[in-house]
Coordinates of C-alpha atoms and ligand atoms in Angstrom, one line a residue:
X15 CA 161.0 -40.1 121.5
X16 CA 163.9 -38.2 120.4
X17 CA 167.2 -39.5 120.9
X18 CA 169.8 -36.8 123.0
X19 CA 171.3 -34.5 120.7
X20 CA 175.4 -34.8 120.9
X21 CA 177.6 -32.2 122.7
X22 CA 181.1 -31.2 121.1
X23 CA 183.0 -28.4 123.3
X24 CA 185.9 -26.8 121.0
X25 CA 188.6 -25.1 122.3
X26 CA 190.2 -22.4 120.3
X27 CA 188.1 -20.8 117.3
X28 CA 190.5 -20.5 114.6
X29 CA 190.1 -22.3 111.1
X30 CA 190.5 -25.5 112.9
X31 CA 188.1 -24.5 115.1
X32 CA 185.5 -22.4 113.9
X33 CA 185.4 -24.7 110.7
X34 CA 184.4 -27.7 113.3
X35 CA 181.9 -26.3 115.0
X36 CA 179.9 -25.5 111.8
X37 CA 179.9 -28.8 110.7
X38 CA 178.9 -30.0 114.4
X39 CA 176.2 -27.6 114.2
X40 CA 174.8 -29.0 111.0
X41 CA 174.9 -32.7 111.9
X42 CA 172.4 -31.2 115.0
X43 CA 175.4 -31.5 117.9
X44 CA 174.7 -28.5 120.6
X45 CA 178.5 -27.0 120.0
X46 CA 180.2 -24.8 122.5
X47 CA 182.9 -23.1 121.5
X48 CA 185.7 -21.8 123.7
X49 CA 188.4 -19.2 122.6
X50 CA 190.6 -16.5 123.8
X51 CA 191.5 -14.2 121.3
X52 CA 188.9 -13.9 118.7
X53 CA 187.0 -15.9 116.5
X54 CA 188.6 -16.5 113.0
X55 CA 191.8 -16.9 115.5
X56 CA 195.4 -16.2 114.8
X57 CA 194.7 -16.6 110.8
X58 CA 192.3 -13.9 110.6
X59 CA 193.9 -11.4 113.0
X60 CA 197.2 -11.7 113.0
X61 CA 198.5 -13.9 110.3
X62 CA 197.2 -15.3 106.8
X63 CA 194.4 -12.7 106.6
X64 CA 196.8 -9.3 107.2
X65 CA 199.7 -10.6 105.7
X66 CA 197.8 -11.4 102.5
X67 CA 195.9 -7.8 103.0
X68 CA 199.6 -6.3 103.1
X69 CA 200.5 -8.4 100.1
X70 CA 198.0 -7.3 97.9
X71 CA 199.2 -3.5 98.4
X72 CA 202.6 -4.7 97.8
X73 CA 201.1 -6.3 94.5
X74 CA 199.7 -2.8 93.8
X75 CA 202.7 -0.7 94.5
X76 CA 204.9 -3.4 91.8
X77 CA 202.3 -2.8 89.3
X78 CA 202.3 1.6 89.7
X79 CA 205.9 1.3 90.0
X80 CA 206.3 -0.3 86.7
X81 CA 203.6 1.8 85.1
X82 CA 205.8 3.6 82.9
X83 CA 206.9 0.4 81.1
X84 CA 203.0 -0.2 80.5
X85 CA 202.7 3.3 78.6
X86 CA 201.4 5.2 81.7
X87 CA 202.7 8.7 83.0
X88 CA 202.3 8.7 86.8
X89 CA 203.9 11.8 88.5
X90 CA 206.6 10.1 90.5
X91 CA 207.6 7.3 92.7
X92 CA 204.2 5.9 94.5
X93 CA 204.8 6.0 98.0
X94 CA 203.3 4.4 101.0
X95 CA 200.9 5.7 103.6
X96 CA 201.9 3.2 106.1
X97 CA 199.0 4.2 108.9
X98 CA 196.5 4.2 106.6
X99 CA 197.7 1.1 105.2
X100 CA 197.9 -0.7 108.6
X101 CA 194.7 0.9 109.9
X102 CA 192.8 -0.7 106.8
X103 CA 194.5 -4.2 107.6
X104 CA 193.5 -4.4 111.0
X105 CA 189.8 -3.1 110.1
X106 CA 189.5 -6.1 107.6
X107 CA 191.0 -8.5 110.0
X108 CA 188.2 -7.2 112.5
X109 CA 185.5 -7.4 110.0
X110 CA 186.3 -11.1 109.2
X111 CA 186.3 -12.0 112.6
X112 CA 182.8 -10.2 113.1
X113 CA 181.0 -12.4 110.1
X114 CA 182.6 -15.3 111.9
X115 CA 180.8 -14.5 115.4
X116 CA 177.9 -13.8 113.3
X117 CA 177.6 -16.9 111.4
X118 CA 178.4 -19.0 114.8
X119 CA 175.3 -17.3 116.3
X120 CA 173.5 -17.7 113.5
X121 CA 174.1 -21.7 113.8
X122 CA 173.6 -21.6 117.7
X123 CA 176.7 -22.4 118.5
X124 CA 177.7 -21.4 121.9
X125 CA 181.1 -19.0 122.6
X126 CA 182.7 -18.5 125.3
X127 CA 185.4 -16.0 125.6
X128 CA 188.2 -17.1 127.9
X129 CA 191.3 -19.3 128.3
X130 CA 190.2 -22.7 128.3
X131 CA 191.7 -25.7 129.2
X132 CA 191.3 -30.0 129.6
X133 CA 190.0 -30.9 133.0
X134 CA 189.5 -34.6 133.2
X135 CA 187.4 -36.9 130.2
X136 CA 184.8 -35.2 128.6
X137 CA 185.0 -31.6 130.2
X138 CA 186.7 -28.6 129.7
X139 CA 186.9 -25.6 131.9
X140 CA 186.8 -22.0 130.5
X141 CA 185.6 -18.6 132.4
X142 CA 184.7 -20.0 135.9
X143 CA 182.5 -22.7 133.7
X144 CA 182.3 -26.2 133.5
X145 CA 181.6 -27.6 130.0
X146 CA 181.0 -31.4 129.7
X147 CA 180.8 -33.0 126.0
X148 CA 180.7 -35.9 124.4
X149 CA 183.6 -35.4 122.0
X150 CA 186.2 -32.3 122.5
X151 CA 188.3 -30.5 119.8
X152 CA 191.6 -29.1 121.0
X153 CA 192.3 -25.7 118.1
X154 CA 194.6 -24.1 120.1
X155 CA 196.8 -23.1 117.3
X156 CA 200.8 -22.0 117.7
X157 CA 202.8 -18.7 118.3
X158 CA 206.0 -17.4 116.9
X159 CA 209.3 -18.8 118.1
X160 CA 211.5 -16.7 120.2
X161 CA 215.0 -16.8 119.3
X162 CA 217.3 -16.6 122.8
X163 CA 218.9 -13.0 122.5
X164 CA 216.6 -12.4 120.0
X165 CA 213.3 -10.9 122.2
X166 CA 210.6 -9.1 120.7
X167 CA 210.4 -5.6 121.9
X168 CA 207.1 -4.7 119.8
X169 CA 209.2 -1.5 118.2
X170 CA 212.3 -2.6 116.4
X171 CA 212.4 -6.2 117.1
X172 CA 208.9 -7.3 115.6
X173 CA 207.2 -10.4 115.3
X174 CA 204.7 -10.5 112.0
X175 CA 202.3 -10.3 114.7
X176 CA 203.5 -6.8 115.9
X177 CA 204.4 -5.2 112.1
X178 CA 200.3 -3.9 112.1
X179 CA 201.1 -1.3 115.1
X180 CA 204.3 0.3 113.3
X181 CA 202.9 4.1 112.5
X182 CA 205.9 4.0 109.9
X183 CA 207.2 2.0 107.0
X184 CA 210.0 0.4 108.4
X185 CA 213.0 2.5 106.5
X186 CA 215.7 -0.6 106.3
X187 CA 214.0 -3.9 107.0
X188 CA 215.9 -7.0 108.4
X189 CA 214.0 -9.9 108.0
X190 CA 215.3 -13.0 110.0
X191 CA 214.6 -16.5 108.6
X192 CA 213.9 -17.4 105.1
X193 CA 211.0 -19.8 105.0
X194 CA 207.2 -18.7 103.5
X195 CA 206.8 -16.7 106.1
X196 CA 210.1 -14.3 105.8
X197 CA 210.3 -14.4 102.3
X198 CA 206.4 -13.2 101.9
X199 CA 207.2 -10.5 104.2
X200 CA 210.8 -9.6 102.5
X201 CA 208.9 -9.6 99.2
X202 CA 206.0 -7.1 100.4
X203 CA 208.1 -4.4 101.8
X204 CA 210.7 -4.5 99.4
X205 CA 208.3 -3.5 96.9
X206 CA 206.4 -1.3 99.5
X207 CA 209.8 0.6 99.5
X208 CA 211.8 -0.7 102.3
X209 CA 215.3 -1.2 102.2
X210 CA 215.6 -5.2 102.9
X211 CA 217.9 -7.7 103.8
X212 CA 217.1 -11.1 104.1
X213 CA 219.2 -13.5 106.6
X214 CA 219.3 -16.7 105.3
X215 CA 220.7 -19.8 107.7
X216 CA 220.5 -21.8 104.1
X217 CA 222.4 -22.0 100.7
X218 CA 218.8 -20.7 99.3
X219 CA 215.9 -18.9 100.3
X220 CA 212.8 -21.3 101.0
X221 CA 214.9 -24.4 101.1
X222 CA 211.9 -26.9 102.1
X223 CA 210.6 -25.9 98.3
X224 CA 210.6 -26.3 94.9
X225 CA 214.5 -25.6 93.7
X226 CA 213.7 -24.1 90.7
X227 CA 211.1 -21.9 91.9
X228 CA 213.0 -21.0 95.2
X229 CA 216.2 -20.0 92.6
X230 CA 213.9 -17.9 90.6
X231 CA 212.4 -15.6 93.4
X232 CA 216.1 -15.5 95.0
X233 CA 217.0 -14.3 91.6
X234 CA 214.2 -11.6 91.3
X235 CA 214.9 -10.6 94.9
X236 CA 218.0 -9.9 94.4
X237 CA 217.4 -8.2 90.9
X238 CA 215.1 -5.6 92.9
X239 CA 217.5 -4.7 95.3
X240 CA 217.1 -6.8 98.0
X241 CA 220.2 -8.1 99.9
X242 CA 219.9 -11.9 100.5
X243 CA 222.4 -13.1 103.2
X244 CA 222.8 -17.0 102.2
X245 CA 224.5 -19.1 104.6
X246 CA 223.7 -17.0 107.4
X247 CA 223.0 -17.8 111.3
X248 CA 221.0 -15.0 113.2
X249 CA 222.8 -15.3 116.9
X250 CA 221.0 -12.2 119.0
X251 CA 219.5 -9.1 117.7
X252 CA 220.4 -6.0 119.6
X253 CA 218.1 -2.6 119.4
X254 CA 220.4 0.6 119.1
X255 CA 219.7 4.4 119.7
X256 CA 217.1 4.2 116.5
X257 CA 218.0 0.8 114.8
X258 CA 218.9 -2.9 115.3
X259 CA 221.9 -5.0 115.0
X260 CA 221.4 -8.1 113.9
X261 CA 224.6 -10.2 115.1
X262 CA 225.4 -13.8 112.6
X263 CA 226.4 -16.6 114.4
X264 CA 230.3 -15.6 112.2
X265 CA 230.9 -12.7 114.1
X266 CA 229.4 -10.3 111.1
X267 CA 226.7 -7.7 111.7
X268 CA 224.0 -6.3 110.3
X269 CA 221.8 -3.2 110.8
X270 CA 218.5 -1.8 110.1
X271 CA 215.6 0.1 111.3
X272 CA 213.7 -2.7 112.5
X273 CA 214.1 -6.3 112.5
X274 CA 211.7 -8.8 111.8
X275 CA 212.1 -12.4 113.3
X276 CA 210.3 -15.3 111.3
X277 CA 211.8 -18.1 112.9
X278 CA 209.1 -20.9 112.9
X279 CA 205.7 -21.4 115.4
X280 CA 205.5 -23.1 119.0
X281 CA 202.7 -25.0 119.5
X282 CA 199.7 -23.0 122.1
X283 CA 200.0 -26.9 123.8
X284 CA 202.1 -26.2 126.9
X285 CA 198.9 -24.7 129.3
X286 CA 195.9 -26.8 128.1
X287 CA 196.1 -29.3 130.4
X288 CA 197.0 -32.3 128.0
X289 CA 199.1 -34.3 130.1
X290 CA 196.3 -34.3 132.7
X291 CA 193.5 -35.5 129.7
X292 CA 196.6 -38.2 128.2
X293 CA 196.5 -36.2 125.4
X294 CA 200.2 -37.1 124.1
X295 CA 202.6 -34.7 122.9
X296 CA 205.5 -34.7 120.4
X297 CA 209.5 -33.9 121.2
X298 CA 208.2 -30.5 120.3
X299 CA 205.0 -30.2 121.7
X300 CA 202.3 -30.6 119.2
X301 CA 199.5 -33.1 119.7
X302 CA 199.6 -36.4 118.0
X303 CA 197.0 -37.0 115.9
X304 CA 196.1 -39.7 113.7
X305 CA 194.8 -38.9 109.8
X306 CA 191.0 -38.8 111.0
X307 CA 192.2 -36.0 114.3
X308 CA 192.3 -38.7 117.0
X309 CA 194.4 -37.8 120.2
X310 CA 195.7 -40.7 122.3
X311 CA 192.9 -39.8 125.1
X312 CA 189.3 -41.3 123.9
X313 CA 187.1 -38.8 122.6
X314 CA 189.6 -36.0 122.4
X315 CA 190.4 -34.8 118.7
X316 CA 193.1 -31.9 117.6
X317 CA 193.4 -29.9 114.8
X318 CA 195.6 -27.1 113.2
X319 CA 198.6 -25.6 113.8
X320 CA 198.6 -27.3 117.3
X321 CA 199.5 -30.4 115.6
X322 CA 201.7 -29.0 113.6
X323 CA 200.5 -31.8 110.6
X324 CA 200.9 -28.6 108.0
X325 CA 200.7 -25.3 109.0
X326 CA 197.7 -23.9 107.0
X327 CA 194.7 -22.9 107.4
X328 CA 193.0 -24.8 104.7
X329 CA 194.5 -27.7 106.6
X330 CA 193.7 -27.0 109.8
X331 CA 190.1 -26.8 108.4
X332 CA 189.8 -29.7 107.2
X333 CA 191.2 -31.5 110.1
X334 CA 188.5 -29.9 112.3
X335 CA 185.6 -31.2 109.9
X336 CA 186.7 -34.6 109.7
X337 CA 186.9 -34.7 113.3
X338 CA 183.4 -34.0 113.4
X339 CA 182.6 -36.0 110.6
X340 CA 184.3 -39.1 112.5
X341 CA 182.9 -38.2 116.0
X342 CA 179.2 -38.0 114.5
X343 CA 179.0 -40.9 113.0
X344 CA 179.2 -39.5 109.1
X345 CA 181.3 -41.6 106.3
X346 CA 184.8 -39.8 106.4
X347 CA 188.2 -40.5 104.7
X348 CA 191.7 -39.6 106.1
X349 CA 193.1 -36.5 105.8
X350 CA 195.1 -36.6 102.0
X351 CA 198.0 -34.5 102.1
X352 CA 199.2 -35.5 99.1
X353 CA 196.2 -33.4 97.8
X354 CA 196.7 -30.1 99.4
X355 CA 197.1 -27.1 97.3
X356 CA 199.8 -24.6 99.0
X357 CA 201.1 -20.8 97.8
X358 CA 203.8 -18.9 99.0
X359 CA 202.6 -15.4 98.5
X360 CA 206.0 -13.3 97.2
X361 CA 205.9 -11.7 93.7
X362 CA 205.4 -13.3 91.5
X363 CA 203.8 -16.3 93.5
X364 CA 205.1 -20.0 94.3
X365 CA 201.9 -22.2 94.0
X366 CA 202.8 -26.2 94.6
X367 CA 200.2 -29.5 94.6
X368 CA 200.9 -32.7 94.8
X369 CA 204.2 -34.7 94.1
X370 CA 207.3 -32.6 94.5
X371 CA 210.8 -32.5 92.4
X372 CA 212.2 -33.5 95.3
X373 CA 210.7 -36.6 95.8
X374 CA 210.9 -37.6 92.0
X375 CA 214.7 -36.6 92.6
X376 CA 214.5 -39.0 95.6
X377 CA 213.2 -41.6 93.6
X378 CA 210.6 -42.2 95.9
X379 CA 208.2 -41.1 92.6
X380 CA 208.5 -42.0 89.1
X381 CA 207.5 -39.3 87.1
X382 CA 207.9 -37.3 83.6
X383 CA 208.6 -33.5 84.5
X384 CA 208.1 -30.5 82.1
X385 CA 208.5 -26.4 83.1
X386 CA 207.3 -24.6 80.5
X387 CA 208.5 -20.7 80.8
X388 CA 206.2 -18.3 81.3
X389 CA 207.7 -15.8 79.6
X390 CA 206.5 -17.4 76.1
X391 CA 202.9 -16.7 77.2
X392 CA 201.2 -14.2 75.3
X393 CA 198.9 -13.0 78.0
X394 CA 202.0 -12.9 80.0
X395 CA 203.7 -10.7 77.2
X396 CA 201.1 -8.4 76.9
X397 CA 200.8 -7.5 80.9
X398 CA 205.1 -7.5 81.3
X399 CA 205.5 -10.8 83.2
X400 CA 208.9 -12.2 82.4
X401 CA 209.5 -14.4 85.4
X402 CA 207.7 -17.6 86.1
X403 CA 207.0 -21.0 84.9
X404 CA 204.2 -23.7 85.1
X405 CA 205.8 -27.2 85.6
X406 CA 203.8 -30.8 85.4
X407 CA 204.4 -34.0 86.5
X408 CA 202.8 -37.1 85.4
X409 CA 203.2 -40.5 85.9
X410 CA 205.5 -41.8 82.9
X411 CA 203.0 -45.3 82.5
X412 CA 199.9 -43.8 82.4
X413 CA 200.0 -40.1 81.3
X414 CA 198.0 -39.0 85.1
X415 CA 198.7 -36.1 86.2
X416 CA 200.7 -36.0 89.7
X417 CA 201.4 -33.1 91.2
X418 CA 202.3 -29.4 89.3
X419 CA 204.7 -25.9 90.5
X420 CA 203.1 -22.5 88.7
X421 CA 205.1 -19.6 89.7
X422 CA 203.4 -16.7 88.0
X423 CA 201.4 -13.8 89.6
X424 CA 198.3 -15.3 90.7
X425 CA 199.4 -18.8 90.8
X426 CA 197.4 -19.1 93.8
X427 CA 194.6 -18.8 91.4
X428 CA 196.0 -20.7 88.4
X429 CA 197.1 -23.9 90.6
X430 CA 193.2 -25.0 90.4
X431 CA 193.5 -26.5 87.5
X432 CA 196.3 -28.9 88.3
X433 CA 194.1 -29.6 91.8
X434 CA 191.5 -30.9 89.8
X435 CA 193.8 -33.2 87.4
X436 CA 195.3 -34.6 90.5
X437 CA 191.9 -35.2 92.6
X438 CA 190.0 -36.7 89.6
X439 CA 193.0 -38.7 88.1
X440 CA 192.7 -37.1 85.0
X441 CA 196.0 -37.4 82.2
X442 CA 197.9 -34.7 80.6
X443 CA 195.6 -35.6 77.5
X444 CA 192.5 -34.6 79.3
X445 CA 193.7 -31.6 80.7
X446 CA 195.1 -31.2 77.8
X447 CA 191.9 -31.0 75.6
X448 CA 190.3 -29.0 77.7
X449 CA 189.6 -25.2 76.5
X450 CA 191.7 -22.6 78.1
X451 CA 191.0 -18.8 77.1
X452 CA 193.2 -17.0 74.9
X453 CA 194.9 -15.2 75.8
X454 CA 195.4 -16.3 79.7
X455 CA 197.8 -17.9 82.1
X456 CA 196.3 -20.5 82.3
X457 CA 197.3 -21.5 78.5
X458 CA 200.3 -22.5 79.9
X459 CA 198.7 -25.3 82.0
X460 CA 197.0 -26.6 79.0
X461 CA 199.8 -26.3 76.4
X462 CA 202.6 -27.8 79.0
X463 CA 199.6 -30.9 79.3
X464 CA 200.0 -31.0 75.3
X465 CA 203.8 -30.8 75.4
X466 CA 203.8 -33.8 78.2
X467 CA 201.6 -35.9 75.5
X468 CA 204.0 -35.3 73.2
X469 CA 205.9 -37.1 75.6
X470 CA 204.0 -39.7 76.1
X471 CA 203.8 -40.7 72.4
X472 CA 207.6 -40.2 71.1
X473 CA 209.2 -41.1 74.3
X474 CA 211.5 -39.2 76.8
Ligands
LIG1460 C1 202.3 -14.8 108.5 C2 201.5 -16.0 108.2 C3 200.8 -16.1 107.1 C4 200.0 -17.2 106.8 N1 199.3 -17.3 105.6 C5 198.6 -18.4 105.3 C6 198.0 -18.5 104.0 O1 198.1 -17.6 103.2 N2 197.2 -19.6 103.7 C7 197.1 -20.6 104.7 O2 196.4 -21.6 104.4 N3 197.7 -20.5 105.9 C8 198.4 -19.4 106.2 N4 199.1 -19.3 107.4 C9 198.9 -20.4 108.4 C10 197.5 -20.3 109.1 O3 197.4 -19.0 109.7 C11 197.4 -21.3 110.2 O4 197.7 -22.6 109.7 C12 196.1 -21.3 110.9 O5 195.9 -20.1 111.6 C13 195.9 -22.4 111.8 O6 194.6 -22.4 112.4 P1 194.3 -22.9 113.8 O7 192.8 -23.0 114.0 O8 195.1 -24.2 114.1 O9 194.9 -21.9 114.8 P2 194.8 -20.3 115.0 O10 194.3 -19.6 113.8 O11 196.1 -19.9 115.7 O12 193.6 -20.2 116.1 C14 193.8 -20.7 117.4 C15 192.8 -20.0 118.3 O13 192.8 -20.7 119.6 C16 192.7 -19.8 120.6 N5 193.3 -20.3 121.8 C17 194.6 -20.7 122.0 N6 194.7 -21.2 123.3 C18 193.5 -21.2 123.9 C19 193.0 -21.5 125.1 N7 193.7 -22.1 126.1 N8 191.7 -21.3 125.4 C20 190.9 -20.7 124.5 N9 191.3 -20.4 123.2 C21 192.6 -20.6 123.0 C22 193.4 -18.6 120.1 O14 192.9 -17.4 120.8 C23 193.1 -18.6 118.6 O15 191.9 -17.8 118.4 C24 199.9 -18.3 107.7 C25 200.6 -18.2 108.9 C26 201.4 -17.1 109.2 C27 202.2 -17.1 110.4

């Protein structure tokens, strides 16, 4: 006799989502999956997946507009061709969302296309349908924050999620609100060849990161001709004949073409029907979880940006697997933040893992530090990168490695490395021994490793 195969209903198919109902599907649950938008969710339409498609033209446009410095004759300025450019952003972001449909067939996993919502334990309601389950993921996700006085008008007042259906480059760029998200965008255009200013509430740009890497790319911003405003409170953005004015909270104004507001996310919470299921709610409306994606109402689990436990996809992921994990019956751990690899996509890029400066600052950590530049790299020579650094941190008893800051181009790519230390415990003389190429980047992990043993033997 076979025993009754499990049912998981998941509502929202984003990364927290999606990434769920695969791993249902493999440990044999009958998954149905409910979501409004578009599989691959927010990430793959409007957010990680064409930002980072914009970013890598950006990247492209640095590189041809420092082509002469690199022996080449180009005939001019390179210039954008912003509807092509948007046209093939919003064609990849399709596509990605098409393999995900297709791999979620391919698993059986049922989708439903509608607004879904919590109607009592164990059922949700989507489409006119009733779907009853023995576990239920909540994925909903989170949208951007409207300032008050500051609406969206989808032409000159633009959310990241409204930049893709501009038919022009926008000439003189305002970008409100200097966290990841407004100083990725800053950095793109600026060297896509809008004008940009950067309003900054803080004494820095990025203030929730590393110091030294946050100076650095405040330094190269402004270095390339972008105007940071530090210290600087957004009150109401106002769109003109052809332009914005941005008005600061000091009574000083600013203008520009467009202006693009990246003011933090609202949890998609506030519809779903959690109060109904005693799914409890934070002051600001994500859903509590606990570190294996528990709600407060039995058999309910949440993941991703609806939480708001950190705001990335990779996270969001892995919060939706070990819910399934947990649910099914399958050996699971917490969720490790402590572990989570993170990059901030400007140029040249911030990549972080594991213990931060600020909390060896704080005390909270006891650890040895070393930056190393990267402009002593000799692959780094050879291709004209001047600003960047790789900084380690190890613990000052044992030589482990504990957490690492690469800002370099690529350092999204190059932060691997000092994942791996920190997952496996391994000390700066391991990584140390190990072989990077030369010339590469990632000499400079290795050889900061060797300059932390040196540490380690002759003191601090
Ligand atoms: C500009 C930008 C760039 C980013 N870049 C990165 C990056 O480089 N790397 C990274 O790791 N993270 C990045 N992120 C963060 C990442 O996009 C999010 O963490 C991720 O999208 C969270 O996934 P999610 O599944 O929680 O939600 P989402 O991706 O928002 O998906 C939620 C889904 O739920 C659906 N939904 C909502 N309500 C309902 C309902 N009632 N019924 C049915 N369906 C519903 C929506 O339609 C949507 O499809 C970026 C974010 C932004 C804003």
């Amino acid at each position: 006799m076979s025993l009754p195969r499990h049912t998981i209903a998941v509502l929202g198919g984003g990364p927290g989502g999606y990434e769920a109902a695969l791993v249902a599907a493999q440990l044999g649950a009958d998954v149905t999956v409910v979501d409004s938008d578009g599989l691959g969710g927010a990430c793959v339409l409007t957010d990680c997946v064409p930002s980072k498609s914009l970013i890598e033209t950006s990247n492209a446009m640095t590189l041809l507009n420092r082509a002469d410095g690199l022996g080449i004759a180009t005939g001019g300025l390179a210039t954008v061709n912003a509807a092509r450019l948007y046209h093939r952003i919003t064609d990849l972001a399709r596509a990605q969302s098409r393999d995900i449909t297709a791999r979620l067939a391919a698993e059986n996993i049922r989708v439903i296309r509608a607004e879904g919502r919590l109607a009592g334990p164990g059922t949700v309601t989507a489409g006119g349908e009733q779907v009853t389950a023995d576990a239920i993921l909540v994925a909903t996700g989170a949208m951007p924050r409207v300032l008050p006085g500051a609406e969206p008008d989808g032409e000159r007042i633009l959310t990241w999620r409204q930049l893709y259906d501009l038919t022009e480059l926008p000439r003189d760029l305002v970008v409100v609100g200097s966290g990841v998200t407004g100083a990725e965008f800053a950095s793109a255009y600026l060297a896509l060849g809008s004008r940009v200013t950067l309003v900054s509430s803080r004494d820095r740009v990025l203030p929730q990161e590393d110091e030294d890497a946050a100076n650095l790319i405040e330094d190269v911003f402004r270095r390339r001709g972008m105007t940071v405003l530090s210290r600087s409170r957004a009150q109401a953005v106002r769109r003109d004949r052809d332009g914005v004015t941005v008005t600061l909270t000091d009574g000083r104004a600013v203008t520009g073409s467009h202006c693009l507001l990246t003011v933090g996310m609202v949890p998609r919470t506030g519809t779903i029907g959690c109060d109904e299921a005693g799914v409890k709610l934070d002051a600001h409306g994500f859903i509590e979880v606990d570190r294996v994606s528990r709600t407060s109402a039995p058999g309910v689990y949440a993941a991703g940006d609806c939480t708001g436990v950190l705001m990335l996809a990779s996270v969001a992921a892995m919060q939706g697997r070990i819910a399934m994990w947990h649910t099914l019956g399958e050996a699971v751990g917490p969720l490790r933040l402590g572990h989570v690899a993170a990059t901030i996509f400007t140029n040249p890029e911030i990549a972080t893992v594991g213990v931060s400066q600020r909390a060896i600052a704080a005390g909270e950590v006891a650890a040895r530090t070393l930056k190393l530049p990267l402009a002593t790299n000799p692959r780094a020579k050879m291709a004209g990168y001047t600003d960047g650094f790789v900084k380690l941190f190890t613990s000052p008893g044992t030589g482990v490695v504990l957490g690492g800051v690469i800002v370099a181009p690529r350092a999204s790519e190059l932060i691997l490395a000092v994942s791996v230390a920190i997952e496996q415990r391994l000390t700066a003389e391991q990584l140390a021994h190990t072989f990077a190429v030369y010339p590469s980047l990632s000499g400079s992990v290795t050889e900061a490793a060797r300059k932390l043993m040196e540490f380690t033997t002759d003191g601090p």
